[in-house]
Short mmCIF file of C-alpha atoms and ligand atoms in Angstrom, two decimals:
data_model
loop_
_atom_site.label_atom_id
_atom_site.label_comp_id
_atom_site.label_asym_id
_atom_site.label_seq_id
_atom_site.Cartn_x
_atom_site.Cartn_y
_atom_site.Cartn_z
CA UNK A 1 -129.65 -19.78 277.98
CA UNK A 2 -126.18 -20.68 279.66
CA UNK A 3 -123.58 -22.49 277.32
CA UNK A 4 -122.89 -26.06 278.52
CA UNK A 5 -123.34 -27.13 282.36
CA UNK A 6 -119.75 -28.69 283.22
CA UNK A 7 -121.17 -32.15 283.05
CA UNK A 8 -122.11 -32.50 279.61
CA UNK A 9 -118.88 -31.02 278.27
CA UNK A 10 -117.17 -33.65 280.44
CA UNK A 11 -119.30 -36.22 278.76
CA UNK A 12 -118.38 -34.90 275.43
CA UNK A 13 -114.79 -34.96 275.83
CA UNK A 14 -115.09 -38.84 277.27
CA UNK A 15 -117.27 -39.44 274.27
CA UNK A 16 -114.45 -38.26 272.38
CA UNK A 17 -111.58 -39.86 274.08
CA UNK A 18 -113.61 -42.98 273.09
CA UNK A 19 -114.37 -42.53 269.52
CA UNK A 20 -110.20 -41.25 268.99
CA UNK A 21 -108.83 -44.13 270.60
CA UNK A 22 -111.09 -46.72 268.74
CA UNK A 23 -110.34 -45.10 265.59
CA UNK A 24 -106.81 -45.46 266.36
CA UNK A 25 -106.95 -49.09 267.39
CA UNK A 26 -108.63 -49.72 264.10
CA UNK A 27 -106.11 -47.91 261.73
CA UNK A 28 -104.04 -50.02 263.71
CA UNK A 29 -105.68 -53.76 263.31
CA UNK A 30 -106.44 -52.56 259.75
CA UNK A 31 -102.16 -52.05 258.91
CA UNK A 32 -101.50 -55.30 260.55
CA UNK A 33 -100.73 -54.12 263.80
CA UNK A 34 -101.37 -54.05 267.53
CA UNK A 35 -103.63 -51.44 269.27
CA UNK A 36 -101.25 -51.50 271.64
CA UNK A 37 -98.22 -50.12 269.59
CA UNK A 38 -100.03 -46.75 269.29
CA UNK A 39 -99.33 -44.12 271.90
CA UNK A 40 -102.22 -41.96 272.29
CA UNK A 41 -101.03 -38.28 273.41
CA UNK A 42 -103.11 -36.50 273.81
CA UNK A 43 -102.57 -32.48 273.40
CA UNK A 44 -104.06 -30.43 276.72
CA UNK A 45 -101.59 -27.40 275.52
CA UNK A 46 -104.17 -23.83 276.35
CA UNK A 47 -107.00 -25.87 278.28
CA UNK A 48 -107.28 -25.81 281.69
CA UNK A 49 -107.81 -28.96 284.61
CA UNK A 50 -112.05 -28.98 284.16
CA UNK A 51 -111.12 -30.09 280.92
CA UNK A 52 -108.44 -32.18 281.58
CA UNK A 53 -109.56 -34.40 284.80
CA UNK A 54 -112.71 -35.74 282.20
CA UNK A 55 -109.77 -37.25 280.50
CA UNK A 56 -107.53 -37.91 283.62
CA UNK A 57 -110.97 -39.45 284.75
CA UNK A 58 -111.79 -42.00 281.89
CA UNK A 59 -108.28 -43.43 282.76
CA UNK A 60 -106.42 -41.82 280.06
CA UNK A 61 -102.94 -40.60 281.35
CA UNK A 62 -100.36 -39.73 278.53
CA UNK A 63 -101.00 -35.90 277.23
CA UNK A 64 -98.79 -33.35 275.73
CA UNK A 65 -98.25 -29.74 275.96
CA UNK A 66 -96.19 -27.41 273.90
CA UNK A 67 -94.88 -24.48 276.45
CA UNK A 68 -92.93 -25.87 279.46
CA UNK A 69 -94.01 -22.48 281.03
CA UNK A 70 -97.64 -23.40 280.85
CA UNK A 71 -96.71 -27.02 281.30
CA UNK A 72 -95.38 -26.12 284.80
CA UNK A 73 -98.42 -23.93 285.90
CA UNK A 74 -101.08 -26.85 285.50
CA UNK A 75 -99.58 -30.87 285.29
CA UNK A 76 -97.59 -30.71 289.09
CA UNK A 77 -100.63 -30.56 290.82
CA UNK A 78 -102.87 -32.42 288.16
CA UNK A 79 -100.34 -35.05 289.10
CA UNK A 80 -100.33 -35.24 292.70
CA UNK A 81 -104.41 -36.20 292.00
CA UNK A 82 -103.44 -38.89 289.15
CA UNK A 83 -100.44 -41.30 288.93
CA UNK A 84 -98.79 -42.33 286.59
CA UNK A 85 -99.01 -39.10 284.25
CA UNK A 86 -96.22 -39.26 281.01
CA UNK A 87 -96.24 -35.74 280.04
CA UNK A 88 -94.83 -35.09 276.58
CA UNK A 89 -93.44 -31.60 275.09
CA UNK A 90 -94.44 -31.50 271.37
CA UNK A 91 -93.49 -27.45 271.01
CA UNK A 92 -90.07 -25.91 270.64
CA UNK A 93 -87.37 -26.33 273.52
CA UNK A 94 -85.41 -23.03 274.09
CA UNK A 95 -82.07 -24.13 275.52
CA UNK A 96 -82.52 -21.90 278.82
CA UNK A 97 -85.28 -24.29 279.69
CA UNK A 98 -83.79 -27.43 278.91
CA UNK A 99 -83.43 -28.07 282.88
CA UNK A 100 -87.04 -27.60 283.75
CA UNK A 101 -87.96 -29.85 280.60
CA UNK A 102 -85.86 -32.53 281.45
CA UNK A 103 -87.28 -32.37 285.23
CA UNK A 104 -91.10 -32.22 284.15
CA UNK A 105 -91.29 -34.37 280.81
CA UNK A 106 -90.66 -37.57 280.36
CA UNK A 107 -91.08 -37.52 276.42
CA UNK A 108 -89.36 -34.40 274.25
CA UNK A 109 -90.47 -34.57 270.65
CA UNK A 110 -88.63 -31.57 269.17
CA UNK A 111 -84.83 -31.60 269.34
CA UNK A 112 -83.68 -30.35 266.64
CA UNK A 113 -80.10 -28.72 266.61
CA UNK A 114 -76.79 -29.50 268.26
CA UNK A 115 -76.56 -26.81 270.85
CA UNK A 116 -80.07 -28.02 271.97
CA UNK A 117 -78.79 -31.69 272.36
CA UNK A 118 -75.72 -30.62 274.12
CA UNK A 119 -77.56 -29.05 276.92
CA UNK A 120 -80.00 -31.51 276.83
CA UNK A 121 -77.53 -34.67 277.08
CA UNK A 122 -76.29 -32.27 280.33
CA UNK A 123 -79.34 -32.07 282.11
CA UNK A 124 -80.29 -35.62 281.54
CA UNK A 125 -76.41 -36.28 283.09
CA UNK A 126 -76.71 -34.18 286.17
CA UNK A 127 -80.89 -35.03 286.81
CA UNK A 128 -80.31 -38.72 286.06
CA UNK A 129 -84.22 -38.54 284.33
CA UNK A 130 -83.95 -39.65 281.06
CA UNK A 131 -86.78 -38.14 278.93
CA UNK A 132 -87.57 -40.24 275.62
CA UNK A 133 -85.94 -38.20 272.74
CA UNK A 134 -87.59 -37.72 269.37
CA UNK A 135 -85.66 -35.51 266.72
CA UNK A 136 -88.06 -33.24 264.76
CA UNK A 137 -87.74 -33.63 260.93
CA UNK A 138 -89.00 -30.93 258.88
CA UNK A 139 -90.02 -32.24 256.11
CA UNK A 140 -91.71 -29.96 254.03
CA UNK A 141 -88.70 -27.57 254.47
CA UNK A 142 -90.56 -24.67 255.71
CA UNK A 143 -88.86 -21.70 256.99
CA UNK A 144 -91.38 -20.88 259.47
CA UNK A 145 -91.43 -24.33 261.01
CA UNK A 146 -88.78 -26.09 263.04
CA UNK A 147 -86.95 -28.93 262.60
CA UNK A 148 -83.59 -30.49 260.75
CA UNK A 149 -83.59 -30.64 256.98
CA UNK A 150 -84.55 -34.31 255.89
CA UNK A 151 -80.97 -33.81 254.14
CA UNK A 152 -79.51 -33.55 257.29
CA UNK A 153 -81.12 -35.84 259.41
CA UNK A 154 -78.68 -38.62 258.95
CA UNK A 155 -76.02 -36.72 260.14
CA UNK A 156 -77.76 -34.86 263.09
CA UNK A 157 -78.91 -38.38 264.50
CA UNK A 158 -75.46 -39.80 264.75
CA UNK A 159 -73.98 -36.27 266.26
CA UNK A 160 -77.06 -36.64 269.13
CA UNK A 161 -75.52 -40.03 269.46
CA UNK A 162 -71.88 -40.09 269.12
CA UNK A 163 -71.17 -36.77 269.93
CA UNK A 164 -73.60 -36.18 272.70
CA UNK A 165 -74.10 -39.31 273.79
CA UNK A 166 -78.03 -39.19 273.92
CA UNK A 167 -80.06 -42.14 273.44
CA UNK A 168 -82.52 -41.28 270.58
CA UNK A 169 -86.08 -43.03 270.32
CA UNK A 170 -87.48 -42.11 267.42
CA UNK A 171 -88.81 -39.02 264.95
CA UNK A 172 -91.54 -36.42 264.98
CA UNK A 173 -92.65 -34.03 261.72
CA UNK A 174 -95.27 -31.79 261.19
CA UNK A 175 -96.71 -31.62 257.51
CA UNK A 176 -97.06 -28.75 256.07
CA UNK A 177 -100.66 -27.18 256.00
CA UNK A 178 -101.57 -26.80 252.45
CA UNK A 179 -99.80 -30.67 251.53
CA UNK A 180 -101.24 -34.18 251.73
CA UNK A 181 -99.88 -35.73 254.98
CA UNK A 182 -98.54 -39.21 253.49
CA UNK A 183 -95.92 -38.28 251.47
CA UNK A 184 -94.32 -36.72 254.75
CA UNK A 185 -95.31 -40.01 257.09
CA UNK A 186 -94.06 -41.95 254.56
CA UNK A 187 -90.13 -39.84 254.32
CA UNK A 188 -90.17 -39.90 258.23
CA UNK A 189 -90.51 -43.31 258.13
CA UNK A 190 -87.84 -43.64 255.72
CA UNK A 191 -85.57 -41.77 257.28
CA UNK A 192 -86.69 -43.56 260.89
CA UNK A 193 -85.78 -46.92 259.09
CA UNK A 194 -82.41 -46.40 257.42
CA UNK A 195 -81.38 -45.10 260.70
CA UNK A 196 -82.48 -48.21 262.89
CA UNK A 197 -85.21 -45.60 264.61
CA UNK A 198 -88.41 -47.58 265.80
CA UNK A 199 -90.98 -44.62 267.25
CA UNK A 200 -92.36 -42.78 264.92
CA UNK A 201 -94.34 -39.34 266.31
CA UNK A 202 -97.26 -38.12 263.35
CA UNK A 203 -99.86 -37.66 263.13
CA UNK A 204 -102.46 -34.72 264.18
CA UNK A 205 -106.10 -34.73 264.83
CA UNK A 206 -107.27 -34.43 260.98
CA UNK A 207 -104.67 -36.99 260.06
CA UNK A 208 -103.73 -39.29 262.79
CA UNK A 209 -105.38 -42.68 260.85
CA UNK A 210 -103.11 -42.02 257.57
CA UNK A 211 -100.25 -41.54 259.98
CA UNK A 212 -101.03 -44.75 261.67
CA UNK A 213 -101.28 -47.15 258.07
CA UNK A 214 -97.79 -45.50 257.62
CA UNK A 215 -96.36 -46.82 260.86
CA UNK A 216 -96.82 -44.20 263.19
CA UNK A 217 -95.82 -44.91 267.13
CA UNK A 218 -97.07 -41.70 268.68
CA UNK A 219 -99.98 -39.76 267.74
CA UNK A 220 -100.52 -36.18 269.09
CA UNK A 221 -104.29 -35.49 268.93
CA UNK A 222 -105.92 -32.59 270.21
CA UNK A 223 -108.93 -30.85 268.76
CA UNK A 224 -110.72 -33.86 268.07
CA UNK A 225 -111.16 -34.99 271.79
CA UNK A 226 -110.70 -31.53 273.60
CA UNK A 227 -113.07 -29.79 270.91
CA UNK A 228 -111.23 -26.72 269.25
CA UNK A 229 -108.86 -23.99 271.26
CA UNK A 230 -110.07 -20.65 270.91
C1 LIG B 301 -101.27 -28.51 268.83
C2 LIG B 301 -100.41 -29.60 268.31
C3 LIG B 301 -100.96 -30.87 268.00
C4 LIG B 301 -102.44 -31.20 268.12
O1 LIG B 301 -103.14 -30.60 267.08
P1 LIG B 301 -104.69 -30.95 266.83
O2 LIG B 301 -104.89 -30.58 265.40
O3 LIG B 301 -105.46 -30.12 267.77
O4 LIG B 301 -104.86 -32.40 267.06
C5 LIG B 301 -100.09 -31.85 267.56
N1 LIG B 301 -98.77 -31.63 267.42
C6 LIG B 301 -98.22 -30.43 267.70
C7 LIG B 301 -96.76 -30.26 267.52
C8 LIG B 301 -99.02 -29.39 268.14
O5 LIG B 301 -98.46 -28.19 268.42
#
């Protein structure tokens, strides 16, 4: 027998898109806020357009990706078919490609050095696009994982703004693995607060509810409507 015909996988991921967003307007009505202060993005980064137009389709329209490279292959044409597409990067930015993201996005969730916001606060000069700019915290201090130290987030955010003049919207982390989520929504938000930093970006698909009852903005959920990537 043949896997799945086209149809029911499209039915799936609806189904999907469905239960996700409910489950986020709950979290939401259940922390004493507004459905409507929860940005859904949701992460297309590795699938293709059959599995993206089910969720272009159902009237969804805010996704990320984390490689401009593959970002560029796939969303110009997706968006000639379907207005009104906010595309958000959620991966690394290499400075070399700060041009292209500025062009393509119109969210960036992971600035996270100087050199990085200088060419950045360049592009959005000479392009006149003005991408929403999230600073990536990491706060579980990995090595591995990108990201300025909680310790010197403070500092970094008021460089991005004095120095480079950029307009910042909010902050993005990604827990660690192996670690309870909260305790990292929960510093984010700290650091979001003491800053005067309203959007939050946390939240994954295994923990985008917990991120929500601690004040999250921006969710990035993929597995759990596209199914797993392989
Ligand atoms: C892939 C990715 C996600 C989505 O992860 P899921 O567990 O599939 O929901 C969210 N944020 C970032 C930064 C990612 O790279």
């Amino acid at each position: 027998m043949s896997a799945e015909t086209p149809t029911t996988l499209s039915l799936q991921t609806a189904e999907r898109l469905g239960a996700v967003r409910h489950a986020c307007d709950r979290a939401a009505v259940e922390s004493g806020r507004n459905g409507q202060d929860v940005t859904l993005v949701c992460v297309s980064k590795t699938f293709g357009p059959e599995e993206i137009i089910p969720v272009l389709e159902a009237g969804h329209r805010v996704f990320g990706e984390n490689r401009v490279q593959e970002a560029h292959g796939k969303w110009p044409s997706l968006r000639e078919q379907y207005e009104n597409v906010a595309l958000h990067l959620i991966g690394p930015l290499q400075s070399n490609k700060a041009r292209e993201a500025v062009a393509l996005f119109d969210a960036i969730h992971t600035l996270d050095r100087p050199g990085l916001a200088k060419v950045l606060a360049q592009e959005i000069d000479r392009a006149g696009r003005r991408p929403e700019l999230f600073i990536q915290v990491n706060t579980g201090e990995e090595l591995q994982k990108a990201g300025v130290a909680p310790a010197e987030a403070d500092d970094f955010i008021a460089r991005c703004r004095n120095e480079f003049g950029l307009e910042i919207a909010g902050l993005m982390c990604i827990p660690p693995v192996q670690d309870p989520p909260s305790p990292h929504f929960a510093l984010l938000r700290k650091i979001a607060a003491r800053n005067g930093l309203s959007r939050l970006s946390m939240g994954m698909s295994g923990d985008f509810e917990q991120a929500i009852m601690l004040g999250a903005t921006h969710v990035r959920v993929g597995s759990a409507i596209f199914g797993s990537r392989t």
